[in-house]
mmCIF file of C-alpha atoms in Angstrom:
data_model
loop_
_atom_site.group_PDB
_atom_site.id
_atom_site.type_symbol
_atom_site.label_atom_id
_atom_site.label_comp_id
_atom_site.label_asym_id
_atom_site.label_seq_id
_atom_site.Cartn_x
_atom_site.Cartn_y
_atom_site.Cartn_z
ATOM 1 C CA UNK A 72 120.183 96.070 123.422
ATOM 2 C CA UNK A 73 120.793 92.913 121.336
ATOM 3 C CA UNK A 74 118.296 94.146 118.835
ATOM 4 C CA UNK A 75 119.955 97.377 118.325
ATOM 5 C CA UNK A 76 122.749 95.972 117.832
ATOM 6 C CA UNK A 77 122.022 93.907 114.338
ATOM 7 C CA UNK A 78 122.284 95.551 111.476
ATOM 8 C CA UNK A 79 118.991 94.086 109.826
ATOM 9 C CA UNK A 80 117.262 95.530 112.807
ATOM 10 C CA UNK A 81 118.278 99.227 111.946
ATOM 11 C CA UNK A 82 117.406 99.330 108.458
ATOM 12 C CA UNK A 83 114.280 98.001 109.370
ATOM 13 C CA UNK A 84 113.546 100.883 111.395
ATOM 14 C CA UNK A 85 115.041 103.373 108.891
ATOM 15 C CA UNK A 86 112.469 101.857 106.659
ATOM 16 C CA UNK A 87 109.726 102.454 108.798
ATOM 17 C CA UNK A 88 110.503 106.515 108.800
ATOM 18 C CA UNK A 89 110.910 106.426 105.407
ATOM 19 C CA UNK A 90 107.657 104.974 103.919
ATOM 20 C CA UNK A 91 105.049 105.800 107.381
ATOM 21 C CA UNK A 92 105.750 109.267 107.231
ATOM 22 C CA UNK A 93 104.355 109.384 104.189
ATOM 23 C CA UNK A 94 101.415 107.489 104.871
ATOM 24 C CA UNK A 95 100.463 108.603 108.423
ATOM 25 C CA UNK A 96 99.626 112.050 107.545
ATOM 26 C CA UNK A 97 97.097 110.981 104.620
ATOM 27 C CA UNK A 98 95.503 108.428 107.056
ATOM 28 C CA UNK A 99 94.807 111.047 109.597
ATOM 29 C CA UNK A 100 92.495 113.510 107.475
ATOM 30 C CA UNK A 101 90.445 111.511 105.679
ATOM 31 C CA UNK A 102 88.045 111.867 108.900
ATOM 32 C CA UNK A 103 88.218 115.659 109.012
ATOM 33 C CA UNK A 104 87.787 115.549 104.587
ATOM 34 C CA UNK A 105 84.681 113.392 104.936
ATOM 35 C CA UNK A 106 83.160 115.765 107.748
ATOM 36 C CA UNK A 107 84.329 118.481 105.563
ATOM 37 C CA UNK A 108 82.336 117.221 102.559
ATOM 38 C CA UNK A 109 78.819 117.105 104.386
ATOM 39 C CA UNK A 110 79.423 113.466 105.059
ATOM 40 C CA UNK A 111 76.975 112.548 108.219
ATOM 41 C CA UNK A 112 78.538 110.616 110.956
ATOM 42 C CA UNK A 113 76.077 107.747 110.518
ATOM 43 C CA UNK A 114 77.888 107.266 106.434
ATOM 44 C CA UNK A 115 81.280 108.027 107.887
ATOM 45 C CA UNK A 116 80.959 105.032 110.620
ATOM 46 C CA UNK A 117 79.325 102.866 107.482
ATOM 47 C CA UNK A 118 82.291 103.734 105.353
ATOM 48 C CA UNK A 119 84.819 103.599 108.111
ATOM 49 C CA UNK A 120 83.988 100.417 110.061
ATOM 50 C CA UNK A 121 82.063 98.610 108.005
ATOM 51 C CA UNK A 122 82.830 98.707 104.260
ATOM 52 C CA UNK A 123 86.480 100.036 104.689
ATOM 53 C CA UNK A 124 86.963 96.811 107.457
ATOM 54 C CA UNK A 125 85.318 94.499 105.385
ATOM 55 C CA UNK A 126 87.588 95.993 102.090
ATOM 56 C CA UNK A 127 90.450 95.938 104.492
ATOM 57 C CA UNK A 128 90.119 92.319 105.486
ATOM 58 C CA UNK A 129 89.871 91.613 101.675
ATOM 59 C CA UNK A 130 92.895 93.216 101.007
ATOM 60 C CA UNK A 131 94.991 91.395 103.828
ATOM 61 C CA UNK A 132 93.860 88.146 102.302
ATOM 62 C CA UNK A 133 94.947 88.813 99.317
ATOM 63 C CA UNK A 134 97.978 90.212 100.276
ATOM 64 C CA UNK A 135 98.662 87.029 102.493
ATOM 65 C CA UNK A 136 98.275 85.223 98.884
ATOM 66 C CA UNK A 137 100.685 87.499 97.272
ATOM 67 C CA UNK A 138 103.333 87.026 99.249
ATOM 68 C CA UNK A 139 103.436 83.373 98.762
ATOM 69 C CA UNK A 140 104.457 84.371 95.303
ATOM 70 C CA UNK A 141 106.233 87.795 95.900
ATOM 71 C CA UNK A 142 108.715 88.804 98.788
ATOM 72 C CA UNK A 143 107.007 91.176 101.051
ATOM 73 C CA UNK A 144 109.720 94.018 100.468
ATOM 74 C CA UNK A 145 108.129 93.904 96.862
ATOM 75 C CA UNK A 146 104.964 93.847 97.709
ATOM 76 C CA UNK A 147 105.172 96.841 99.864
ATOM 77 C CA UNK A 148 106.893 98.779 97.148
ATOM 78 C CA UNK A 149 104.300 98.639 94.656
ATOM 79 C CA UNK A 150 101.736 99.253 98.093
ATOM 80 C CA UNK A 151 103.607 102.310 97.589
ATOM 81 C CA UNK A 152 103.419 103.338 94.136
ATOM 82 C CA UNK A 153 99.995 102.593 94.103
ATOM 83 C CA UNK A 154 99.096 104.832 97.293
ATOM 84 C CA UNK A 155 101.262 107.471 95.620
ATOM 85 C CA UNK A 156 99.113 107.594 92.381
ATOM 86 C CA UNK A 157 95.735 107.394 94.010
ATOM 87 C CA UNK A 158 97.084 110.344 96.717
ATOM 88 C CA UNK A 159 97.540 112.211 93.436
ATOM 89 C CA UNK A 160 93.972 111.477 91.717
ATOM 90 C CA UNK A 161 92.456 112.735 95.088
ATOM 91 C CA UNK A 162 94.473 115.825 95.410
ATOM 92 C CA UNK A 163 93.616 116.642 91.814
ATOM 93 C CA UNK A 164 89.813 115.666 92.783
ATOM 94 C CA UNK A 165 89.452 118.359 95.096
ATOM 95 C CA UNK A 166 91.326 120.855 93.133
ATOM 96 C CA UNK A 167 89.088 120.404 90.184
ATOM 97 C CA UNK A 168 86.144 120.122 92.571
ATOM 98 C CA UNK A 169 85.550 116.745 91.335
ATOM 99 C CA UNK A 170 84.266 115.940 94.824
ATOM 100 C CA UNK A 171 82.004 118.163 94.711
ATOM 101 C CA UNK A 172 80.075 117.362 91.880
ATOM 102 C CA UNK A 173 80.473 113.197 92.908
ATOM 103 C CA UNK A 174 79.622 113.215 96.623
ATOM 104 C CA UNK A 175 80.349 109.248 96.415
ATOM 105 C CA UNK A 176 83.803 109.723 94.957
ATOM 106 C CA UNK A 177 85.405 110.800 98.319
ATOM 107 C CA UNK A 178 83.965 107.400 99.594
ATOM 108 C CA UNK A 179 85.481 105.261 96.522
ATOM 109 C CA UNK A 180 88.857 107.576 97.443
ATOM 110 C CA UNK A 181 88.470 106.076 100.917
ATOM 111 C CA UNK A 182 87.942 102.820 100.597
ATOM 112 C CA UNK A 183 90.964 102.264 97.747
ATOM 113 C CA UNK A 184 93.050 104.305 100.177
ATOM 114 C CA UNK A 185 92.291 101.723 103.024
ATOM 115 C CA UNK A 186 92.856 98.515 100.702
ATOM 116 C CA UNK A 187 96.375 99.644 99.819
ATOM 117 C CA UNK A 188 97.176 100.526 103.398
ATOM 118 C CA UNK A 189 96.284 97.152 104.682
ATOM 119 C CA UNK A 190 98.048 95.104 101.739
ATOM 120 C CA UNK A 191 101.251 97.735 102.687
ATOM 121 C CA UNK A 192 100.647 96.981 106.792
ATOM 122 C CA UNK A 193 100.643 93.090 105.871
ATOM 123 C CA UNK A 194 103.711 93.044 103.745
ATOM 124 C CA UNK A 195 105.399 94.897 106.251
ATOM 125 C CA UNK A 196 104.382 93.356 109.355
ATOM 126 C CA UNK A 197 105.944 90.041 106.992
ATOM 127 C CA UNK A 198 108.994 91.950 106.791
ATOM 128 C CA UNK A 199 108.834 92.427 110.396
ATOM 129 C CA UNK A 200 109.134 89.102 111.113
ATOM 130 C CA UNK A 201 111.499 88.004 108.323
ATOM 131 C CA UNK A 202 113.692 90.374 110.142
ATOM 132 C CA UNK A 203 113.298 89.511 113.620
ATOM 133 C CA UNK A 204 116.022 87.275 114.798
ATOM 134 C CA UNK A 205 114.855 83.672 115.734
ATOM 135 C CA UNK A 206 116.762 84.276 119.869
ATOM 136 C CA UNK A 207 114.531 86.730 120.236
ATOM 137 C CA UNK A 208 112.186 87.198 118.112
ATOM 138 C CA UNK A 209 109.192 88.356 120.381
ATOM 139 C CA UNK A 210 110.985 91.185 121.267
ATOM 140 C CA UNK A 211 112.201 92.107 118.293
ATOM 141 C CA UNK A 212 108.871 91.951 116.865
ATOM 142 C CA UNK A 213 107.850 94.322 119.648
ATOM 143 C CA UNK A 214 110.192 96.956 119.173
ATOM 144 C CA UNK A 215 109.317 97.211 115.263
ATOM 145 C CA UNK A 216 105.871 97.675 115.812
ATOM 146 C CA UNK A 217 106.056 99.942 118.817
ATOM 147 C CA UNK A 218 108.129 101.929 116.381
ATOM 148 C CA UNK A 219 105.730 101.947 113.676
ATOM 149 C CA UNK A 220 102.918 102.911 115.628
ATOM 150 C CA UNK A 221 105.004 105.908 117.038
ATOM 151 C CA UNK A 222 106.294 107.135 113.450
ATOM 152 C CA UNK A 223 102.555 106.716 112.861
ATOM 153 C CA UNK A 224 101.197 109.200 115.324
ATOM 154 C CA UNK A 225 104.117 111.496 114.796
ATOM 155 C CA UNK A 226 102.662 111.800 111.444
ATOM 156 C CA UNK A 227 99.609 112.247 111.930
ATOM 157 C CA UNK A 228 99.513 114.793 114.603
ATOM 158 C CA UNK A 229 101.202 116.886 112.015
ATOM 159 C CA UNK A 230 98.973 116.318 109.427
ATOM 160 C CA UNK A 231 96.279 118.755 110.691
ATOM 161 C CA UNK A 232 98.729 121.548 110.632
ATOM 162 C CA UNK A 233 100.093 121.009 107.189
ATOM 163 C CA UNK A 234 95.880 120.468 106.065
ATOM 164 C CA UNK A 235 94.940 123.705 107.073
ATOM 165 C CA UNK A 236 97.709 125.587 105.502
ATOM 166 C CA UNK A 237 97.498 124.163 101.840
ATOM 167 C CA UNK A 238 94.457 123.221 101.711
ATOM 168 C CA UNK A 239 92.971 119.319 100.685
ATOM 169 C CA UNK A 240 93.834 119.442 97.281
ATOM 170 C CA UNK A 241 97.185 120.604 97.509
ATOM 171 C CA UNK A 242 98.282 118.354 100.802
ATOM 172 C CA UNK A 243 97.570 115.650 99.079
ATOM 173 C CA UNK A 244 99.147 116.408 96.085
ATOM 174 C CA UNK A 245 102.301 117.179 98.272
ATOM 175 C CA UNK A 246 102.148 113.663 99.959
ATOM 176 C CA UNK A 247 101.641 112.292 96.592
ATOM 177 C CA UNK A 248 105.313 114.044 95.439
ATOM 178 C CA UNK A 249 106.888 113.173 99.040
ATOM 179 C CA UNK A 250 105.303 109.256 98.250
ATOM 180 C CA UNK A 251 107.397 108.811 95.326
ATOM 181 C CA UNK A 252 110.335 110.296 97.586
ATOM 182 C CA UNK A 253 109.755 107.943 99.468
ATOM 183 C CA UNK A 254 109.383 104.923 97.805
ATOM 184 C CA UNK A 255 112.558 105.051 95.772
ATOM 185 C CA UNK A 256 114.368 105.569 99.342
ATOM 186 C CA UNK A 257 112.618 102.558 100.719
ATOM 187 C CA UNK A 258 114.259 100.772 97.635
ATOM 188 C CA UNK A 259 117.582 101.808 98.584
ATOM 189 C CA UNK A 260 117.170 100.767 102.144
ATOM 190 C CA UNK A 261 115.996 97.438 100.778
ATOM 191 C CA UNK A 262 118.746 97.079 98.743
ATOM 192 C CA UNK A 263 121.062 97.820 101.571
ATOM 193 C CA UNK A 264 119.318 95.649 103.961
ATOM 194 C CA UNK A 265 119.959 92.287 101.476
ATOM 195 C CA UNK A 266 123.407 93.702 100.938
ATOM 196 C CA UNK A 267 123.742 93.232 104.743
ATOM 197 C CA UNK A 268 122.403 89.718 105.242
ATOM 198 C CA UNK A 269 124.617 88.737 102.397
ATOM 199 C CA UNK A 270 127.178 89.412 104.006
ATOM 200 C CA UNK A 271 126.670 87.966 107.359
#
C-alpha cells in the first residue's frame, strides 16, 4: 500500500506500459520468424542461447559502464530509438524479401535485437532501483518487476494475433511507428517523474 502511494512509484509503472508494450510483442515472434525462415532448431538454440546470451551479457556490461556516465532514464531512451530503427530495417527486410535472399540476415536482426533489449532491461532495472524507496525497497523492487514481467506477457500473447494478420514485414514496421510513440511518451513520463522528486 505504501508503494502505491508515492508518486515516483506510479510513474514508474506508467513507464513500464508505455515502453514494454512496445517491445514485448517484437520479442515474442522472433521464434515463430526464424522457424518461418527454414531456420533448424539446432541454429535457432545456437542463435538463441548461445550467441544471443553471450551478445546479451556483452551488452549488460556495457550498459553497466554507461550508466556510470549517463543516467539510466537516458540510456533507456536511446535503447529505444535504437530498437525503433532496427524494428524498421527488419520490417522493410522482409517486405523487400531481403531475408530471403540473406538467410544469415534474420540472425544478425536477432542478435542486434537482443543487445538493445538487454542494455534497455539494465537501464531500467537501474531505474527500478533509483526509484525504490530506501524503507522498503525490497518490496518495491518486487512490485516493479512483477509488473514488468506481466506487461511483458500481455504483450506478447498478443503478438501472434497481430503477426498473422499483417504479416512479418508489416508488424514490424507497425511496432517500429508505435516505438517512436512510445519513446517520446516515455520522455514525458520522465520528465514528469523528476518534476515530482523536485518537488518533494
Amino acid at each position: 500500500i505504501r508503494a502505491f502511494k508515492r508518486p515516483e512509484m506510479l510513474w514508474a509503472l506508467a513507464l513500464i506500459v508505455c515502453y514494454r508494450v512496445v517491445e514485448a510483442p517484437a520479442m515474442a515472434m522472433l521464434n515463430p520468424m526464424l522457424i518461418d525462415q527454414k531456420w533448424s532448431l539446432s541454429e535457432i538454440g545456437i542463435l538463441m542461447s548461445v550467441v544471443g546470451a553471450g551478445v546479451g551479457l556483452l551488452a549488460a556490461v556495457s550498459a553497466a559502464f554507461l550508466l556510470k556516465k549517463l543516467a539510466a532514464t537516458q540510456l533507456l531512451i536511446w535503447a529505444g530509438w535504437a530498437r525503433t530503427l532496427v524494428y524498421a530495417l527488419l520490417g522493410s527486410a522482409v517486405l523487400l524479401s531481403w531475408l530471403d535472399q540473406w538467410h544469415l540476415l534474420l540472425g544478425v536482426f536477432v542478435v542486434v535485437i537482443l543487445a538493445i533489449r538487454y542494455i534497455a532491461m539494465t537501464a531500467l532495472y537501474a531505474h527500478f532501483m533509483q526509484t525504490c524507496s530506501k524503507d522498503q525497497a525490497g518490496t518495491d523492487f518486487t512490485i516493479l518487476v512483477c509488473f514488468e514481467l506481466l506487461v511483458y506477457f500481455i504483450g506478447g500473447a498478443l503478438s501472434g494475433f497481430l503477426a498473422k494478420s499483417l504479416g512479418y514485414g508489416n508488424f514490424y514496421l507497425i511496432l517500429a511507428v508505435s516505438s517512436v510513440l512510445s519513446v517520446l511518451l516515455s520522455q514525458v513520463l520522465i520528465h514528469k517523474a523528476k518534476q515530482t522528486q523536485q518537488l518533494t
